[in-house]
Short mmCIF file of C-alpha atoms in Angstrom, two decimals:
data_model
loop_
_atom_site.label_atom_id
_atom_site.label_comp_id
_atom_site.label_asym_id
_atom_site.label_seq_id
_atom_site.Cartn_x
_atom_site.Cartn_y
_atom_site.Cartn_z
CA UNK B 1 -72.38 32.70 103.39
CA UNK B 2 -74.77 33.55 100.59
CA UNK B 3 -78.46 33.60 101.45
CA UNK B 4 -80.08 30.17 101.48
CA UNK B 5 -82.63 29.25 98.82
CA UNK B 6 -85.19 26.45 98.56
CA UNK B 7 -85.62 24.36 95.41
CA UNK B 8 -86.91 20.94 94.32
CA UNK B 9 -83.74 18.96 93.61
CA UNK B 10 -79.99 19.32 93.96
CA UNK B 11 -78.03 16.97 91.72
CA UNK B 12 -74.43 16.57 92.85
CA UNK B 13 -72.37 15.46 89.86
CA UNK B 14 -72.72 16.52 86.23
CA UNK B 15 -71.71 13.30 84.50
CA UNK B 16 -73.95 11.11 82.35
CA UNK B 17 -76.47 10.12 85.03
CA UNK B 18 -76.61 13.47 86.83
CA UNK B 19 -76.91 15.64 83.75
CA UNK B 20 -79.46 13.35 82.09
CA UNK B 21 -81.65 13.38 85.20
CA UNK B 22 -81.28 17.14 85.67
CA UNK B 23 -82.33 17.69 82.05
CA UNK B 24 -85.42 15.50 82.41
CA UNK B 25 -86.50 17.05 85.72
CA UNK B 26 -85.95 20.61 84.56
CA UNK B 27 -87.89 19.84 81.39
CA UNK B 28 -90.84 18.88 83.60
CA UNK B 29 -90.69 22.26 85.29
CA UNK B 30 -88.93 21.25 88.50
CA UNK B 31 -86.48 23.72 90.03
CA UNK B 32 -83.13 21.91 89.70
CA UNK B 33 -79.58 22.80 90.70
CA UNK B 34 -76.78 20.77 89.07
CA UNK B 35 -73.36 20.97 90.76
CA UNK B 36 -70.24 19.79 88.93
CA UNK B 37 -66.65 19.88 90.16
CA UNK B 38 -65.02 20.11 86.72
CA UNK B 39 -65.11 23.25 84.61
CA UNK B 40 -64.01 21.26 81.55
CA UNK B 41 -64.79 17.58 81.00
CA UNK B 42 -61.41 15.96 80.38
CA UNK B 43 -60.73 12.93 78.22
CA UNK B 44 -60.10 9.95 80.45
CA UNK B 45 -60.37 6.23 79.90
CA UNK B 46 -64.12 6.11 80.34
CA UNK B 47 -66.99 4.10 78.91
CA UNK B 48 -68.06 5.32 75.50
CA UNK B 49 -70.65 2.78 74.39
CA UNK B 50 -74.37 2.89 75.08
CA UNK B 51 -75.67 -0.59 74.47
CA UNK B 52 -79.04 -1.25 72.84
CA UNK B 53 -80.94 -1.36 76.13
CA UNK B 54 -79.30 1.92 77.13
CA UNK B 55 -80.46 3.49 73.87
CA UNK B 56 -84.02 2.61 74.93
CA UNK B 57 -83.46 4.64 78.10
CA UNK B 58 -81.90 7.48 76.10
CA UNK B 59 -84.98 7.66 73.90
CA UNK B 60 -87.33 7.64 76.89
CA UNK B 61 -85.36 10.51 78.39
CA UNK B 62 -85.63 12.38 75.09
CA UNK B 63 -81.85 12.76 74.80
CA UNK B 64 -80.90 10.78 71.70
CA UNK B 65 -80.59 13.89 69.53
CA UNK B 66 -78.36 15.55 72.12
CA UNK B 67 -75.80 12.75 71.95
CA UNK B 68 -75.99 12.31 68.19
CA UNK B 69 -75.24 16.02 67.79
CA UNK B 70 -72.33 15.53 70.20
CA UNK B 71 -70.76 13.12 67.72
CA UNK B 72 -72.51 9.90 68.67
CA UNK B 73 -72.29 7.09 66.12
CA UNK B 74 -74.65 4.14 65.72
CA UNK B 75 -72.87 0.82 65.25
CA UNK B 76 -75.01 -1.99 63.86
CA UNK B 77 -72.60 -4.93 63.59
CA UNK B 78 -70.56 -6.87 66.13
CA UNK B 79 -67.73 -9.04 64.81
CA UNK B 80 -65.96 -11.29 67.28
CA UNK B 81 -62.50 -11.61 65.76
CA UNK B 82 -60.72 -14.17 67.92
CA UNK B 83 -57.80 -16.56 67.81
CA UNK B 84 -60.26 -19.49 67.78
CA UNK B 85 -61.89 -18.58 64.44
CA UNK B 86 -60.78 -17.38 61.03
CA UNK B 87 -61.53 -13.75 60.16
CA UNK B 88 -63.90 -14.97 57.44
CA UNK B 89 -65.88 -17.06 59.94
CA UNK B 90 -66.01 -14.18 62.41
CA UNK B 91 -67.37 -11.86 59.74
CA UNK B 92 -69.91 -14.44 58.55
CA UNK B 93 -71.18 -14.83 62.13
CA UNK B 94 -71.48 -11.10 62.82
CA UNK B 95 -74.23 -10.12 65.22
CA UNK B 96 -76.81 -7.70 63.81
CA UNK B 97 -77.07 -5.15 66.59
CA UNK B 98 -79.91 -3.37 64.79
CA UNK B 99 -82.03 -6.49 65.36
CA UNK B 100 -81.44 -6.86 69.10
CA UNK B 101 -84.40 -4.73 70.21
CA UNK B 102 -87.37 -3.44 68.16
CA UNK B 103 -86.75 -0.03 66.68
CA UNK B 104 -83.23 0.33 68.09
CA UNK B 105 -80.62 0.92 65.34
CA UNK B 106 -77.69 -0.55 67.29
CA UNK B 107 -75.31 0.53 70.01
CA UNK B 108 -74.37 4.19 70.27
CA UNK B 109 -70.67 5.04 70.57
CA UNK B 110 -69.97 8.54 71.86
CA UNK B 111 -67.03 10.33 73.42
CA UNK B 112 -67.44 10.55 77.20
CA UNK B 113 -66.32 14.18 77.64
CA UNK B 114 -68.38 15.26 74.62
CA UNK B 115 -71.44 13.46 76.00
CA UNK B 116 -71.08 15.04 79.44
CA UNK B 117 -70.66 18.50 77.92
CA UNK B 118 -73.71 18.06 75.71
CA UNK B 119 -75.90 16.77 78.54
CA UNK B 120 -74.82 19.51 80.96
CA UNK B 121 -75.66 22.07 78.28
CA UNK B 122 -79.02 20.37 77.69
CA UNK B 123 -79.76 20.58 81.41
CA UNK B 124 -79.10 24.31 81.38
CA UNK B 125 -81.21 24.81 78.27
CA UNK B 126 -84.04 22.88 79.93
CA UNK B 127 -84.03 25.31 82.82
CA UNK B 128 -81.69 23.75 85.37
CA UNK B 129 -79.20 25.98 87.13
CA UNK B 130 -75.81 24.46 86.30
CA UNK B 131 -72.73 25.45 88.29
CA UNK B 132 -69.37 24.06 87.25
CA UNK B 133 -66.17 24.41 89.21
CA UNK B 134 -67.71 23.91 92.65
CA UNK B 135 -65.49 23.12 95.61
CA UNK B 136 -66.42 21.19 98.73
CA UNK B 137 -70.01 19.96 98.92
CA UNK B 138 -71.69 19.13 102.26
CA UNK B 139 -74.92 17.14 102.21
CA UNK B 140 -77.49 16.63 104.93
CA UNK B 141 -80.29 14.14 104.32
CA UNK B 142 -83.45 13.52 106.30
CA UNK B 143 -86.91 15.11 106.07
CA UNK B 144 -85.42 18.54 105.25
CA UNK B 145 -82.44 17.92 102.93
CA UNK B 146 -79.78 20.58 102.75
CA UNK B 147 -76.71 21.14 100.58
CA UNK B 148 -73.82 23.53 101.14
CA UNK B 149 -71.26 24.10 98.42
CA UNK B 150 -68.30 26.35 97.70
CA UNK B 151 -68.03 28.34 94.50
CA UNK B 152 -65.58 31.17 93.79
CA UNK B 153 -64.62 31.29 97.48
CA UNK B 154 -68.22 31.84 98.56
CA UNK B 155 -70.24 29.25 100.48
CA UNK B 156 -73.84 28.74 99.39
CA UNK B 157 -76.64 26.89 101.13
CA UNK B 158 -79.63 25.26 99.43
CA UNK B 159 -82.64 23.54 100.97
CA UNK B 160 -84.40 21.05 98.73
CA UNK B 161 -86.89 18.22 98.54
CA UNK B 162 -84.32 15.68 97.33
CA UNK B 163 -80.55 15.37 96.95
CA UNK B 164 -79.33 13.20 94.07
CA UNK B 165 -75.84 11.77 94.48
CA UNK B 166 -74.42 11.40 90.96
CA UNK B 167 -70.82 12.11 91.90
CA UNK B 168 -69.11 8.93 90.77
CA UNK B 169 -67.18 6.11 92.34
CA UNK B 170 -65.65 8.22 95.11
CA UNK B 171 -69.05 9.75 95.92
CA UNK B 172 -68.92 12.24 98.76
CA UNK B 173 -72.73 12.16 98.89
CA UNK B 174 -72.72 8.40 99.52
CA UNK B 175 -70.08 8.78 102.22
CA UNK B 176 -71.85 11.64 103.98
CA UNK B 177 -75.12 9.73 104.01
CA UNK B 178 -73.37 6.80 105.67
CA UNK B 179 -74.15 4.35 102.86
CA UNK B 180 -71.67 1.49 102.68
CA UNK B 181 -70.02 0.23 99.49
CA UNK B 182 -68.97 -3.34 98.76
CA UNK B 183 -66.31 -4.11 96.18
CA UNK B 184 -64.84 -7.20 94.58
CA UNK B 185 -61.08 -7.54 94.13
CA UNK B 186 -59.84 -6.56 90.64
CA UNK B 187 -60.87 -9.13 88.06
CA UNK B 188 -58.38 -7.82 85.49
CA UNK B 189 -56.57 -4.66 84.46
CA UNK B 190 -57.96 -2.70 81.54
CA UNK B 191 -56.77 0.32 79.64
CA UNK B 192 -57.96 2.40 76.74
CA UNK B 193 -56.78 4.97 74.26
CA UNK B 194 -58.53 7.19 71.75
CA UNK B 195 -57.00 7.05 68.28
CA UNK B 196 -57.49 9.05 65.12
CA UNK B 197 -56.67 8.35 61.47
CA UNK B 198 -58.01 4.80 61.70
CA UNK B 199 -59.38 5.02 58.16
CA UNK B 200 -59.60 1.30 57.36
CA UNK B 201 -61.86 0.27 60.24
CA UNK B 202 -65.57 0.29 59.26
CA UNK B 203 -67.45 2.85 61.33
CA UNK B 204 -70.47 0.56 61.81
CA UNK B 205 -68.54 -2.40 63.27
CA UNK B 206 -67.56 -2.99 66.87
CA UNK B 207 -65.39 -5.91 67.92
CA UNK B 208 -64.30 -7.85 71.00
CA UNK B 209 -62.01 -10.86 71.08
CA UNK B 210 -59.06 -12.70 72.57
CA UNK B 211 -55.61 -13.47 71.26
CA UNK B 212 -52.65 -14.65 73.29
CA UNK B 213 -52.91 -13.08 76.72
CA UNK B 214 -55.00 -10.05 75.76
CA UNK B 215 -58.68 -9.23 75.43
CA UNK B 216 -59.29 -6.34 73.02
CA UNK B 217 -62.20 -3.99 72.27
CA UNK B 218 -62.75 -1.65 69.32
CA UNK B 219 -65.45 1.04 69.58
CA UNK B 220 -65.48 3.17 66.39
CA UNK B 221 -66.72 6.71 65.93
CA UNK B 222 -67.19 9.02 62.96
CA UNK B 223 -64.17 10.79 61.54
CA UNK B 224 -61.85 7.73 61.48
CA UNK B 225 -61.66 7.73 65.28
CA UNK B 226 -62.01 4.84 67.70
CA UNK B 227 -61.57 4.04 71.35
CA UNK B 228 -59.37 0.98 71.71
CA UNK B 229 -59.14 -1.11 74.87
CA UNK B 230 -56.83 -3.88 76.04
CA UNK B 231 -57.38 -6.04 79.12
CA UNK B 232 -54.85 -8.36 80.72
CA UNK B 233 -54.22 -10.31 83.89
CA UNK B 234 -53.77 -8.43 87.15
CA UNK B 235 -50.34 -10.04 87.55
CA UNK B 236 -49.08 -8.04 84.55
CA UNK B 237 -49.50 -4.66 86.22
CA UNK B 238 -47.35 -2.04 84.46
CA UNK B 239 -47.22 -3.94 81.17
CA UNK B 240 -48.23 -0.82 79.25
CA UNK B 241 -46.53 2.01 81.08
CA UNK B 242 -43.71 4.43 80.63
CA UNK B 243 -42.97 6.92 77.85
CA UNK B 244 -43.54 4.38 75.03
CA UNK B 245 -46.89 3.09 76.30
CA UNK B 246 -48.91 4.46 73.35
CA UNK B 247 -46.61 2.83 70.81
CA UNK B 248 -46.59 -0.45 72.74
CA UNK B 249 -50.36 -0.33 73.02
CA UNK B 250 -50.79 0.06 69.24
CA UNK B 251 -48.17 -2.61 68.57
CA UNK B 252 -50.13 -5.05 70.72
CA UNK B 253 -53.22 -4.29 68.65
CA UNK B 254 -51.62 -5.75 65.51
CA UNK B 255 -53.35 -9.02 66.23
CA UNK B 256 -53.30 -11.91 63.79
CA UNK B 257 -57.01 -12.57 64.25
CA UNK B 258 -57.98 -9.10 62.95
CA UNK B 259 -57.63 -8.71 59.17
CA UNK B 260 -55.38 -5.83 58.11
CA UNK B 261 -54.46 -5.20 61.75
CA UNK B 262 -51.40 -3.25 60.62
CA UNK B 263 -53.87 -0.37 60.27
CA UNK B 264 -53.46 0.23 64.00
CA UNK B 265 -49.75 0.97 63.58
CA UNK B 266 -50.54 4.05 61.50
CA UNK B 267 -53.28 5.38 63.81
CA UNK B 268 -52.58 8.58 65.72
CA UNK B 269 -52.77 7.99 69.50
CA UNK B 270 -54.05 10.44 72.08
CA UNK B 271 -52.03 11.39 75.14
CA UNK B 272 -54.38 9.56 77.48
CA UNK B 273 -53.42 5.89 77.80
CA UNK B 274 -53.98 4.46 81.26
CA UNK B 275 -54.87 1.15 82.90
CA UNK B 276 -57.20 0.66 85.86
CA UNK B 277 -58.44 -2.23 88.02
CA UNK B 278 -61.61 -3.76 86.60
CA UNK B 279 -64.00 -4.73 89.38
CA UNK B 280 -67.60 -4.61 90.59
CA UNK B 281 -69.03 -2.53 93.41
CA UNK B 282 -72.47 -1.97 94.88
CA UNK B 283 -73.86 0.31 97.54
CA UNK B 284 -75.74 -1.26 100.43
CA UNK B 285 -78.71 0.79 99.23
CA UNK B 286 -79.12 3.55 96.64
CA UNK B 287 -81.70 5.32 98.80
CA UNK B 288 -81.64 7.30 102.04
CA UNK B 289 -84.10 9.74 103.64
CA UNK B 290 -83.99 12.86 101.51
CA UNK B 291 -81.55 11.41 98.99
CA UNK B 292 -81.04 8.90 96.18
CA UNK B 293 -77.89 7.69 94.41
CA UNK B 294 -77.51 7.12 90.65
CA UNK B 295 -74.73 5.97 88.34
CA UNK B 296 -71.38 4.95 89.79
CA UNK B 297 -72.23 6.61 93.11
CA UNK B 298 -74.71 3.75 93.63
CA UNK B 299 -72.18 1.12 92.51
CA UNK B 300 -70.71 0.03 89.21
CA UNK B 301 -70.18 -3.07 87.08
CA UNK B 302 -66.89 -4.44 85.81
CA UNK B 303 -66.19 -2.44 82.62
CA UNK B 304 -65.35 -5.72 80.87
CA UNK B 305 -69.01 -5.79 79.77
CA UNK B 306 -69.29 -2.09 78.91
CA UNK B 307 -72.54 -1.42 80.76
CA UNK B 308 -71.66 1.80 82.61
CA UNK B 309 -73.41 4.36 80.39
CA UNK B 310 -76.51 2.20 79.98
CA UNK B 311 -76.69 1.72 83.75
CA UNK B 312 -76.40 5.47 84.27
CA UNK B 313 -79.22 6.20 81.82
CA UNK B 314 -81.60 3.63 83.30
CA UNK B 315 -80.86 4.95 86.79
CA UNK B 316 -81.67 8.47 85.61
CA UNK B 317 -84.85 7.40 83.87
CA UNK B 318 -86.13 5.33 86.80
CA UNK B 319 -85.44 8.05 89.36
CA UNK B 320 -87.09 10.58 87.03
CA UNK B 321 -90.15 8.32 86.81
CA UNK B 322 -90.23 7.91 90.59
CA UNK B 323 -90.04 11.64 91.26
CA UNK B 324 -92.79 12.59 88.85
CA UNK B 325 -95.01 9.71 90.00
CA UNK B 326 -94.98 10.52 93.71
CA UNK B 327 -95.97 13.72 95.48
CA UNK B 328 -93.92 12.77 98.57
CA UNK B 329 -90.31 12.07 97.75
CA UNK B 330 -89.75 9.69 100.63
CA UNK B 331 -87.54 6.56 100.41
CA UNK B 332 -90.66 4.53 99.64
CA UNK B 333 -90.99 6.39 96.34
CA UNK B 334 -87.76 4.76 95.18
CA UNK B 335 -88.58 1.19 96.22
CA UNK B 336 -89.12 0.04 92.63
CA UNK B 337 -85.85 1.63 91.53
CA UNK B 338 -83.87 0.10 94.38
CA UNK B 339 -85.29 -3.37 93.77
CA UNK B 340 -84.83 -3.29 90.02
CA UNK B 341 -81.29 -1.97 90.35
CA UNK B 342 -80.28 -4.69 92.79
CA UNK B 343 -81.46 -7.41 90.42
CA UNK B 344 -80.02 -5.68 87.36
CA UNK B 345 -76.58 -5.15 88.86
CA UNK B 346 -76.42 -8.70 90.25
CA UNK B 347 -77.16 -10.11 86.81
CA UNK B 348 -74.65 -7.78 85.16
CA UNK B 349 -72.02 -9.05 87.60
CA UNK B 350 -72.77 -12.55 86.33
CA UNK B 351 -72.37 -11.37 82.72
CA UNK B 352 -69.05 -9.79 83.68
CA UNK B 353 -67.78 -12.96 85.32
CA UNK B 354 -68.79 -14.93 82.23
CA UNK B 355 -66.91 -12.62 79.88
CA UNK B 356 -63.83 -12.56 82.11
CA UNK B 357 -63.75 -16.33 82.44
CA UNK B 358 -64.58 -17.03 78.80
CA UNK B 359 -62.34 -14.40 77.21
CA UNK B 360 -59.54 -14.04 79.73
CA UNK B 361 -58.68 -17.65 80.45
CA UNK B 362 -55.52 -17.52 78.37
CA UNK B 363 -54.97 -21.28 78.12
CA UNK B 364 -55.71 -24.01 75.56
CA UNK B 365 -58.64 -25.05 77.76
CA UNK B 366 -59.98 -21.50 77.65
CA UNK B 367 -59.71 -21.41 73.86
CA UNK B 368 -61.50 -24.76 73.60
CA UNK B 369 -64.32 -23.45 75.79
CA UNK B 370 -64.74 -20.36 73.59
CA UNK B 371 -64.92 -22.55 70.49
CA UNK B 372 -67.53 -24.78 72.11
CA UNK B 373 -69.57 -21.76 73.22
CA UNK B 374 -69.45 -20.30 69.71
CA UNK B 375 -71.01 -23.54 68.42
CA UNK B 376 -73.65 -23.66 71.14
CA UNK B 377 -74.90 -20.28 72.27
CA UNK B 378 -77.06 -19.35 69.25
CA UNK B 379 -79.16 -22.53 69.64
CA UNK B 380 -79.51 -22.34 73.42
CA UNK B 381 -81.28 -19.16 74.61
CA UNK B 382 -80.50 -19.88 78.26
CA UNK B 383 -76.77 -20.33 77.71
CA UNK B 384 -76.78 -17.29 75.41
CA UNK B 385 -78.59 -15.08 77.90
CA UNK B 386 -75.69 -13.75 79.93
CA UNK B 387 -73.95 -12.77 76.68
CA UNK B 388 -76.93 -11.23 74.91
CA UNK B 389 -77.92 -9.36 78.08
CA UNK B 390 -75.00 -7.00 77.50
CA UNK B 391 -76.78 -5.80 74.36
CA UNK B 392 -80.46 -6.39 75.18
CA UNK B 393 -80.51 -5.81 78.92
CA UNK B 394 -80.76 -8.30 81.74
CA UNK B 395 -84.56 -8.16 81.71
CA UNK B 396 -84.79 -9.20 78.04
CA UNK B 397 -83.25 -12.67 78.36
CA UNK B 398 -84.34 -15.76 80.35
CA UNK B 399 -83.75 -15.16 84.08
CA UNK B 400 -82.35 -18.68 84.43
CA UNK B 401 -79.42 -17.54 82.25
CA UNK B 402 -77.91 -16.06 85.42
CA UNK B 403 -78.51 -19.08 87.66
CA UNK B 404 -75.40 -20.76 89.14
CA UNK B 405 -76.24 -24.08 87.51
CA UNK B 406 -76.40 -22.38 84.08
CA UNK B 407 -73.04 -20.70 84.56
CA UNK B 408 -71.55 -23.98 85.77
CA UNK B 409 -72.83 -25.69 82.60
CA UNK B 410 -71.40 -22.86 80.47
CA UNK B 411 -67.97 -23.05 82.09
CA UNK B 412 -67.94 -26.84 81.58
CA UNK B 413 -68.04 -26.45 77.79
CA UNK B 414 -65.10 -27.57 75.74
#
């Protein structure tokens, strides 16, 4: 075993949350080690939108330029093409995303592997020691945290003041600390695919809507690229599978509610086209003696509301604030983070259930409810709250928007 060293923080996981936090801490002069299993960030079906409230966190972390230089694209309009409205009406009722929060130009769409690569590089440039391609990682919490990891067939040992678990949904840090995870059953199945040569889709417009038995998403990026998503009922598992799945996926995107939807037929698909269960999960606590969890390691929201990257960035920013505000990095230092995260994630779960029920009830009654909501939400801030929270953040809308009686009233529309 290589000789043990002592540092300030070991961050296990070099994704969005881990790399952003490592960059911020190293920039403050802390001695940080960032451990990442992958040597190359691969393109998977991952979240690629940072909503307006997440952009606020990005700016506070000082990382906006990093992601813009990684190919990030600001999108300032949301158009809800849907089978319940004409394309002209949908376009006339477009949401102005650049007016959601003061000084925020919209939502930021960015490739997930490109963002991770850029943030890991930023961490290294800020002074963090970044090691990619690590093997097994063993974590010990408590008053004297310790991390052992394998790299190039050598085992290393590091003592530190804090261990940050940023190692995703299957977090080994969470498991080794004995922190439980609660999960909901799948609410739907969702899949995505990156396409190129989508020249006719405006780069500043994102779109979500329902037609037939599908919920679709379009997240554009510069260079005539876009990440397309389709969500369907759990009972239709395997609907888009097999050797022709990319072609079937693009065929399904030729929706009547989207003008000129034949553009999707001529787009060039990527090899990655996969569907996953869409559910919610939350850790019993994101904090343990000598350790704290961020990002998916601490629990995640149903991707139906696209909050994953924004959640990761707020987690990173709040933990960063906690660490530089307290001389003793005990669990009490993270009390504000743990409390805020519990409330935030609970409200996001409500927003997810609203979107699933409103947009994935593939019946005439479901369509009638969407039409009624479209007529109502912009004049009723409370009913609108769970929807607008996906852009603004759950703390920027009336708290009663997430109350059971409000959701009951919303679901009774139509």
